[in-house]
mmCIF file of C-alpha atoms in Angstrom:
data_model
loop_
_atom_site.group_PDB
_atom_site.id
_atom_site.type_symbol
_atom_site.label_atom_id
_atom_site.label_comp_id
_atom_site.label_asym_id
_atom_site.label_seq_id
_atom_site.Cartn_x
_atom_site.Cartn_y
_atom_site.Cartn_z
ATOM 1 C CA GLU A 105 13.606 7.038 -10.741
ATOM 2 C CA ALA A 106 14.953 9.574 -8.571
ATOM 3 C CA GLY A 107 12.941 12.299 -7.402
ATOM 4 C CA VAL A 108 13.420 16.129 -7.022
ATOM 5 C CA THR A 109 16.644 16.473 -4.577
ATOM 6 C CA GLN A 110 17.573 19.832 -2.898
ATOM 7 C CA PHE A 111 20.809 20.870 -1.108
ATOM 8 C CA PRO A 112 21.228 21.558 1.598
ATOM 9 C CA SER A 113 18.395 20.307 4.020
ATOM 10 C CA HIS A 114 19.101 22.975 6.451
ATOM 11 C CA SER A 115 21.167 26.181 6.403
ATOM 12 C CA VAL A 116 21.672 28.413 9.330
ATOM 13 C CA ILE A 117 23.272 31.850 8.413
ATOM 14 C CA GLU A 118 23.443 35.181 10.125
ATOM 15 C CA LYS A 119 21.831 38.170 8.762
ATOM 16 C CA GLY A 120 23.765 39.900 5.900
ATOM 17 C CA GLN A 121 25.290 36.685 4.876
ATOM 18 C CA THR A 122 24.780 35.031 1.565
ATOM 19 C CA VAL A 123 23.229 31.647 1.041
ATOM 20 C CA THR A 124 22.816 29.740 -2.134
ATOM 21 C CA LEU A 125 20.325 26.694 -2.139
ATOM 22 C CA ARG A 126 20.078 24.014 -5.101
ATOM 23 C CA CYS A 127 17.570 21.924 -6.672
ATOM 24 C CA ASP A 128 17.964 19.058 -9.098
ATOM 25 C CA PRO A 129 14.617 18.201 -10.786
ATOM 26 C CA ILE A 130 13.594 14.784 -12.062
ATOM 27 C CA SER A 131 15.486 13.992 -14.999
ATOM 28 C CA GLY A 132 13.719 15.234 -18.368
ATOM 29 C CA HIS A 133 11.728 17.698 -16.627
ATOM 30 C CA ASP A 134 12.080 21.027 -18.445
ATOM 31 C CA ASN A 135 9.805 23.052 -15.846
ATOM 32 C CA LEU A 136 11.353 23.873 -12.497
ATOM 33 C CA TYR A 137 9.423 25.942 -9.914
ATOM 34 C CA TRP A 138 10.611 27.270 -6.536
ATOM 35 C CA TYR A 139 8.396 28.089 -3.749
ATOM 36 C CA ARG A 140 8.600 29.377 -0.141
ATOM 37 C CA ARG A 141 6.839 28.869 3.286
ATOM 38 C CA VAL A 142 7.614 31.370 5.697
ATOM 39 C CA MET A 143 6.631 31.281 9.552
ATOM 40 C CA GLY A 144 4.100 28.323 9.162
ATOM 41 C CA LYS A 145 2.100 30.267 6.696
ATOM 42 C CA GLU A 146 1.060 29.058 3.046
ATOM 43 C CA ILE A 147 3.340 28.010 0.725
ATOM 44 C CA LYS A 148 3.864 30.895 -1.865
ATOM 45 C CA PHE A 149 5.340 30.895 -5.369
ATOM 46 C CA LEU A 150 8.435 32.136 -6.080
ATOM 47 C CA LEU A 151 9.115 31.666 -9.837
ATOM 48 C CA HIS A 152 8.962 29.396 -12.556
ATOM 49 C CA PHE A 153 11.760 28.101 -15.328
ATOM 50 C CA VAL A 154 11.050 26.360 -18.542
ATOM 51 C CA LYS A 155 14.502 24.864 -19.492
ATOM 52 C CA GLU A 156 16.910 27.812 -18.575
ATOM 53 C CA SER A 157 14.213 30.647 -19.306
ATOM 54 C CA LYS A 158 12.448 32.360 -16.578
ATOM 55 C CA GLN A 159 8.616 31.924 -17.499
ATOM 56 C CA ASP A 160 7.202 33.663 -14.427
ATOM 57 C CA GLU A 161 9.079 35.328 -11.704
ATOM 58 C CA SER A 162 6.344 37.376 -9.967
ATOM 59 C CA GLY A 163 6.458 35.786 -6.952
ATOM 60 C CA MET A 164 10.028 36.998 -6.293
ATOM 61 C CA PRO A 165 10.169 38.927 -3.217
ATOM 62 C CA ASN A 166 12.991 41.515 -3.766
ATOM 63 C CA ASN A 167 16.051 41.791 -5.800
ATOM 64 C CA ARG A 168 18.037 40.108 -2.934
ATOM 65 C CA PHE A 169 16.629 36.893 -4.381
ATOM 66 C CA LEU A 170 18.525 35.683 -7.702
ATOM 67 C CA ALA A 171 17.553 32.343 -9.170
ATOM 68 C CA GLU A 172 19.402 30.502 -12.124
ATOM 69 C CA ARG A 173 19.113 27.617 -14.102
ATOM 70 C CA THR A 174 22.286 27.065 -16.341
ATOM 71 C CA GLY A 175 21.888 24.518 -19.089
ATOM 72 C CA GLY A 176 18.438 23.789 -18.125
ATOM 73 C CA THR A 177 19.383 21.233 -15.429
ATOM 74 C CA TYR A 178 19.636 22.130 -11.664
ATOM 75 C CA SER A 179 18.776 25.526 -10.463
ATOM 76 C CA THR A 180 20.304 27.677 -8.000
ATOM 77 C CA LEU A 181 18.490 30.180 -5.632
ATOM 78 C CA LYS A 182 20.887 32.638 -3.862
ATOM 79 C CA VAL A 183 19.730 34.976 -1.182
ATOM 80 C CA GLN A 184 22.212 38.300 -0.734
ATOM 81 C CA PRO A 185 22.140 39.798 1.676
ATOM 82 C CA ALA A 186 19.913 37.489 3.816
ATOM 83 C CA GLU A 187 17.575 39.233 6.195
ATOM 84 C CA LEU A 188 15.695 37.774 9.217
ATOM 85 C CA GLU A 189 12.116 37.526 7.595
ATOM 86 C CA ASP A 190 13.949 35.230 4.747
ATOM 87 C CA SER A 191 13.740 32.332 7.013
ATOM 88 C CA GLY A 192 11.431 29.697 5.961
ATOM 89 C CA VAL A 193 11.529 26.412 4.021
ATOM 90 C CA TYR A 194 12.209 26.613 0.541
ATOM 91 C CA PHE A 195 10.396 24.230 -1.926
ATOM 92 C CA CYS A 196 11.394 23.091 -5.398
ATOM 93 C CA ALA A 197 9.487 21.424 -7.789
ATOM 94 C CA SER A 198 9.429 20.124 -11.454
ATOM 95 C CA SER A 199 7.149 18.941 -14.117
ATOM 96 C CA GLN A 200 7.736 17.468 -17.299
ATOM 97 C CA ASP A 201 5.296 19.299 -19.366
ATOM 98 C CA VAL A 202 3.727 22.923 -18.691
ATOM 99 C CA GLY A 203 0.785 22.456 -16.766
ATOM 100 C CA GLY A 204 1.918 18.973 -15.635
ATOM 101 C CA THR A 205 1.703 17.427 -12.240
ATOM 102 C CA GLN A 206 4.258 19.486 -9.997
ATOM 103 C CA TYR A 207 6.307 17.251 -8.213
ATOM 104 C CA PHE A 208 8.112 18.458 -4.861
ATOM 105 C CA GLY A 209 11.451 18.318 -3.497
ATOM 106 C CA PRO A 210 11.744 17.853 0.431
ATOM 107 C CA GLY A 211 13.000 21.541 0.754
ATOM 108 C CA THR A 212 15.665 23.322 2.439
ATOM 109 C CA ARG A 213 15.007 25.030 5.720
ATOM 110 C CA LEU A 214 16.696 28.240 6.125
ATOM 111 C CA THR A 215 17.027 29.831 9.627
ATOM 112 C CA VAL A 216 18.412 33.589 9.364
ATOM 113 C CA LEU A 217 19.765 34.739 12.947
ATOM 114 C CA ALA B 254 -6.691 36.934 -6.898
ATOM 115 C CA GLN B 255 -7.126 33.509 -6.685
ATOM 116 C CA SER B 256 -7.001 32.141 -2.884
ATOM 117 C CA VAL B 257 -7.526 29.065 -1.294
ATOM 118 C CA THR B 258 -9.084 28.685 2.360
ATOM 119 C CA GLN B 259 -8.290 25.714 4.591
ATOM 120 C CA LEU B 260 -10.482 25.725 7.568
ATOM 121 C CA GLY B 261 -8.706 24.561 10.687
ATOM 122 C CA SER B 262 -5.193 24.665 11.100
ATOM 123 C CA HIS B 263 -5.355 21.498 13.233
ATOM 124 C CA VAL B 264 -7.793 18.717 12.968
ATOM 125 C CA SER B 265 -7.653 15.553 15.455
ATOM 126 C CA VAL B 266 -9.497 12.264 14.890
ATOM 127 C CA SER B 267 -9.534 8.817 16.737
ATOM 128 C CA GLU B 268 -7.928 5.939 14.669
ATOM 129 C CA GLY B 269 -10.752 4.509 12.440
ATOM 130 C CA ALA B 270 -12.679 7.660 12.483
ATOM 131 C CA LEU B 271 -13.759 9.652 9.601
ATOM 132 C CA VAL B 272 -11.052 12.140 8.293
ATOM 133 C CA LEU B 273 -12.464 15.224 6.840
ATOM 134 C CA LEU B 274 -10.597 18.184 5.594
ATOM 135 C CA ARG B 275 -11.798 21.363 4.335
ATOM 136 C CA CYS B 276 -10.844 23.172 1.176
ATOM 137 C CA ASN B 277 -12.489 26.233 -0.693
ATOM 138 C CA TYR B 278 -11.162 28.122 -3.491
ATOM 139 C CA SER B 279 -12.016 31.345 -5.003
ATOM 140 C CA SER B 280 -12.431 31.377 -8.714
ATOM 141 C CA SER B 281 -14.935 32.632 -11.471
ATOM 142 C CA VAL B 282 -13.611 29.368 -13.745
ATOM 143 C CA PRO B 283 -13.212 26.215 -12.167
ATOM 144 C CA PRO B 284 -9.457 25.628 -11.704
ATOM 145 C CA TYR B 285 -7.408 22.674 -11.447
ATOM 146 C CA LEU B 286 -7.264 21.413 -7.855
ATOM 147 C CA PHE B 287 -4.873 19.512 -5.416
ATOM 148 C CA TRP B 288 -4.315 17.917 -2.380
ATOM 149 C CA TYR B 289 -0.731 17.525 -1.084
ATOM 150 C CA VAL B 290 0.656 15.958 1.933
ATOM 151 C CA GLN B 291 3.639 16.547 4.023
ATOM 152 C CA TYR B 292 4.828 13.683 6.504
ATOM 153 C CA PRO B 293 7.211 14.587 9.081
ATOM 154 C CA ASN B 294 10.654 15.459 7.675
ATOM 155 C CA GLN B 295 9.738 14.752 4.020
ATOM 156 C CA GLY B 296 8.792 16.580 1.161
ATOM 157 C CA LEU B 297 5.483 17.448 -0.397
ATOM 158 C CA GLN B 298 3.649 14.335 -2.248
ATOM 159 C CA LEU B 299 0.623 14.496 -4.138
ATOM 160 C CA LEU B 300 -2.581 12.868 -2.845
ATOM 161 C CA LEU B 301 -4.852 13.422 -5.676
ATOM 162 C CA LYS B 302 -5.739 15.957 -8.312
ATOM 163 C CA TYR B 303 -9.011 17.228 -10.179
ATOM 164 C CA THR B 304 -8.644 18.238 -13.780
ATOM 165 C CA SER B 305 -12.572 18.211 -14.779
ATOM 166 C CA ALA B 306 -12.713 14.693 -15.696
ATOM 167 C CA ALA B 307 -14.758 13.579 -12.769
ATOM 168 C CA THR B 308 -16.185 15.324 -10.049
ATOM 169 C CA LEU B 309 -15.239 12.363 -7.481
ATOM 170 C CA VAL B 310 -11.610 12.101 -7.389
ATOM 171 C CA LYS B 311 -10.031 9.109 -5.589
ATOM 172 C CA GLY B 312 -6.009 9.265 -4.618
ATOM 173 C CA ILE B 313 -3.377 7.166 -2.826
ATOM 174 C CA ASN B 314 -4.005 5.754 0.617
ATOM 175 C CA GLY B 315 -7.739 5.756 0.545
ATOM 176 C CA PHE B 316 -8.188 9.228 0.488
ATOM 177 C CA GLU B 317 -10.677 10.959 -1.844
ATOM 178 C CA ALA B 318 -12.221 14.374 -2.705
ATOM 179 C CA GLU B 319 -15.094 15.864 -4.070
ATOM 180 C CA PHE B 320 -15.241 19.099 -6.424
ATOM 181 C CA LYS B 321 -18.494 21.037 -5.926
ATOM 182 C CA LYS B 322 -18.782 23.688 -8.341
ATOM 183 C CA SER B 323 -21.884 25.411 -6.500
ATOM 184 C CA GLU B 324 -20.076 25.238 -3.242
ATOM 185 C CA THR B 325 -16.542 26.232 -4.605
ATOM 186 C CA SER B 326 -15.050 23.344 -2.381
ATOM 187 C CA PHE B 327 -12.596 20.406 -2.537
ATOM 188 C CA HIS B 328 -12.857 18.682 0.612
ATOM 189 C CA LEU B 329 -10.779 15.663 1.557
ATOM 190 C CA THR B 330 -12.060 12.756 3.043
ATOM 191 C CA LYS B 331 -10.893 9.222 4.328
ATOM 192 C CA PRO B 332 -13.537 6.851 5.601
ATOM 193 C CA SER B 333 -11.043 5.120 8.340
ATOM 194 C CA ALA B 334 -8.232 7.023 9.909
ATOM 195 C CA HIS B 335 -4.772 5.095 10.361
ATOM 196 C CA MET B 336 -2.096 6.298 12.756
ATOM 197 C CA SER B 337 0.051 6.647 9.558
ATOM 198 C CA ASP B 338 -2.129 9.497 8.042
ATOM 199 C CA ALA B 339 -0.648 11.866 10.758
ATOM 200 C CA ALA B 340 0.729 14.573 8.465
ATOM 201 C CA GLU B 341 -0.091 18.110 7.320
ATOM 202 C CA TYR B 342 -2.542 18.393 4.079
ATOM 203 C CA PHE B 343 -2.254 21.306 1.776
ATOM 204 C CA CYS B 344 -4.917 22.089 -0.742
ATOM 205 C CA ALA B 345 -3.704 23.977 -3.918
ATOM 206 C CA VAL B 346 -5.472 25.450 -6.929
ATOM 207 C CA ARG B 347 -4.030 26.047 -10.339
ATOM 208 C CA GLU B 348 -5.745 28.577 -12.737
ATOM 209 C CA THR B 349 -6.210 27.618 -16.384
ATOM 210 C CA GLY B 350 -3.460 29.237 -18.317
ATOM 211 C CA PHE B 351 -1.113 29.880 -15.271
ATOM 212 C CA GLN B 352 1.361 27.446 -14.048
ATOM 213 C CA LYS B 353 1.693 28.391 -10.324
ATOM 214 C CA LEU B 354 0.398 26.604 -7.547
ATOM 215 C CA VAL B 355 -1.943 28.792 -4.779
ATOM 216 C CA PHE B 356 -1.805 26.746 -1.654
ATOM 217 C CA GLY B 357 -3.806 27.152 1.306
ATOM 218 C CA THR B 358 -2.344 27.568 4.971
ATOM 219 C CA GLY B 359 -2.327 23.701 5.576
ATOM 220 C CA THR B 360 -3.998 21.634 8.212
ATOM 221 C CA ARG B 361 -2.289 19.197 10.335
ATOM 222 C CA LEU B 362 -4.392 16.008 10.950
ATOM 223 C CA LEU B 363 -3.469 14.255 14.443
ATOM 224 C CA VAL B 364 -4.681 10.831 14.724
ATOM 225 C CA SER B 365 -4.876 9.376 18.388
ATOM 226 C CA PRO B 366 -5.021 5.852 19.108
#
């Protein structure tokens, strides 16, 4: 069974540009989560989808971040325009059930110059 | 708000020595507790989880953790370190009724020959 996959693995962009990160959850997992680790600090929750609906987006830092999950399958996280403080590793996780074990992807390392 | 404290950003042990990574949480109600590990260039992998079934939880690769309510702790141990255990370890909690994980800042385990 394939795990959670994320694309790209690395992205380097300049301040003010737009970047879109993609996450493919484990097949059959209705729950999808985004987390972020900035500057070696703790990993922080961004938001949670149940199928295509946003269940909890309390961790989204500001309106420059837009997450979507069309059709309840893969998800994208767009940052527009990117700022220096957005640099970090963005993790995606999925779980089969609400409250189930969250399985993480390898992360996307975003560097904003 | 829920928080997790991991004492020591870096822990160094010799191969064969006991591994002890500390985790304390803040919660008035016993939460769900997790330890994840991130090996170099890989994603987060679940080591073990506590879900109130038993206070001593055994995980993969010989790791175990003990939930101590009186101390609000969930320390991770392994009797004998192996070189392959070198990685970053994250303690996380999830409160009942919530889906997001709250992580500690991580502890990097260094194993010397």
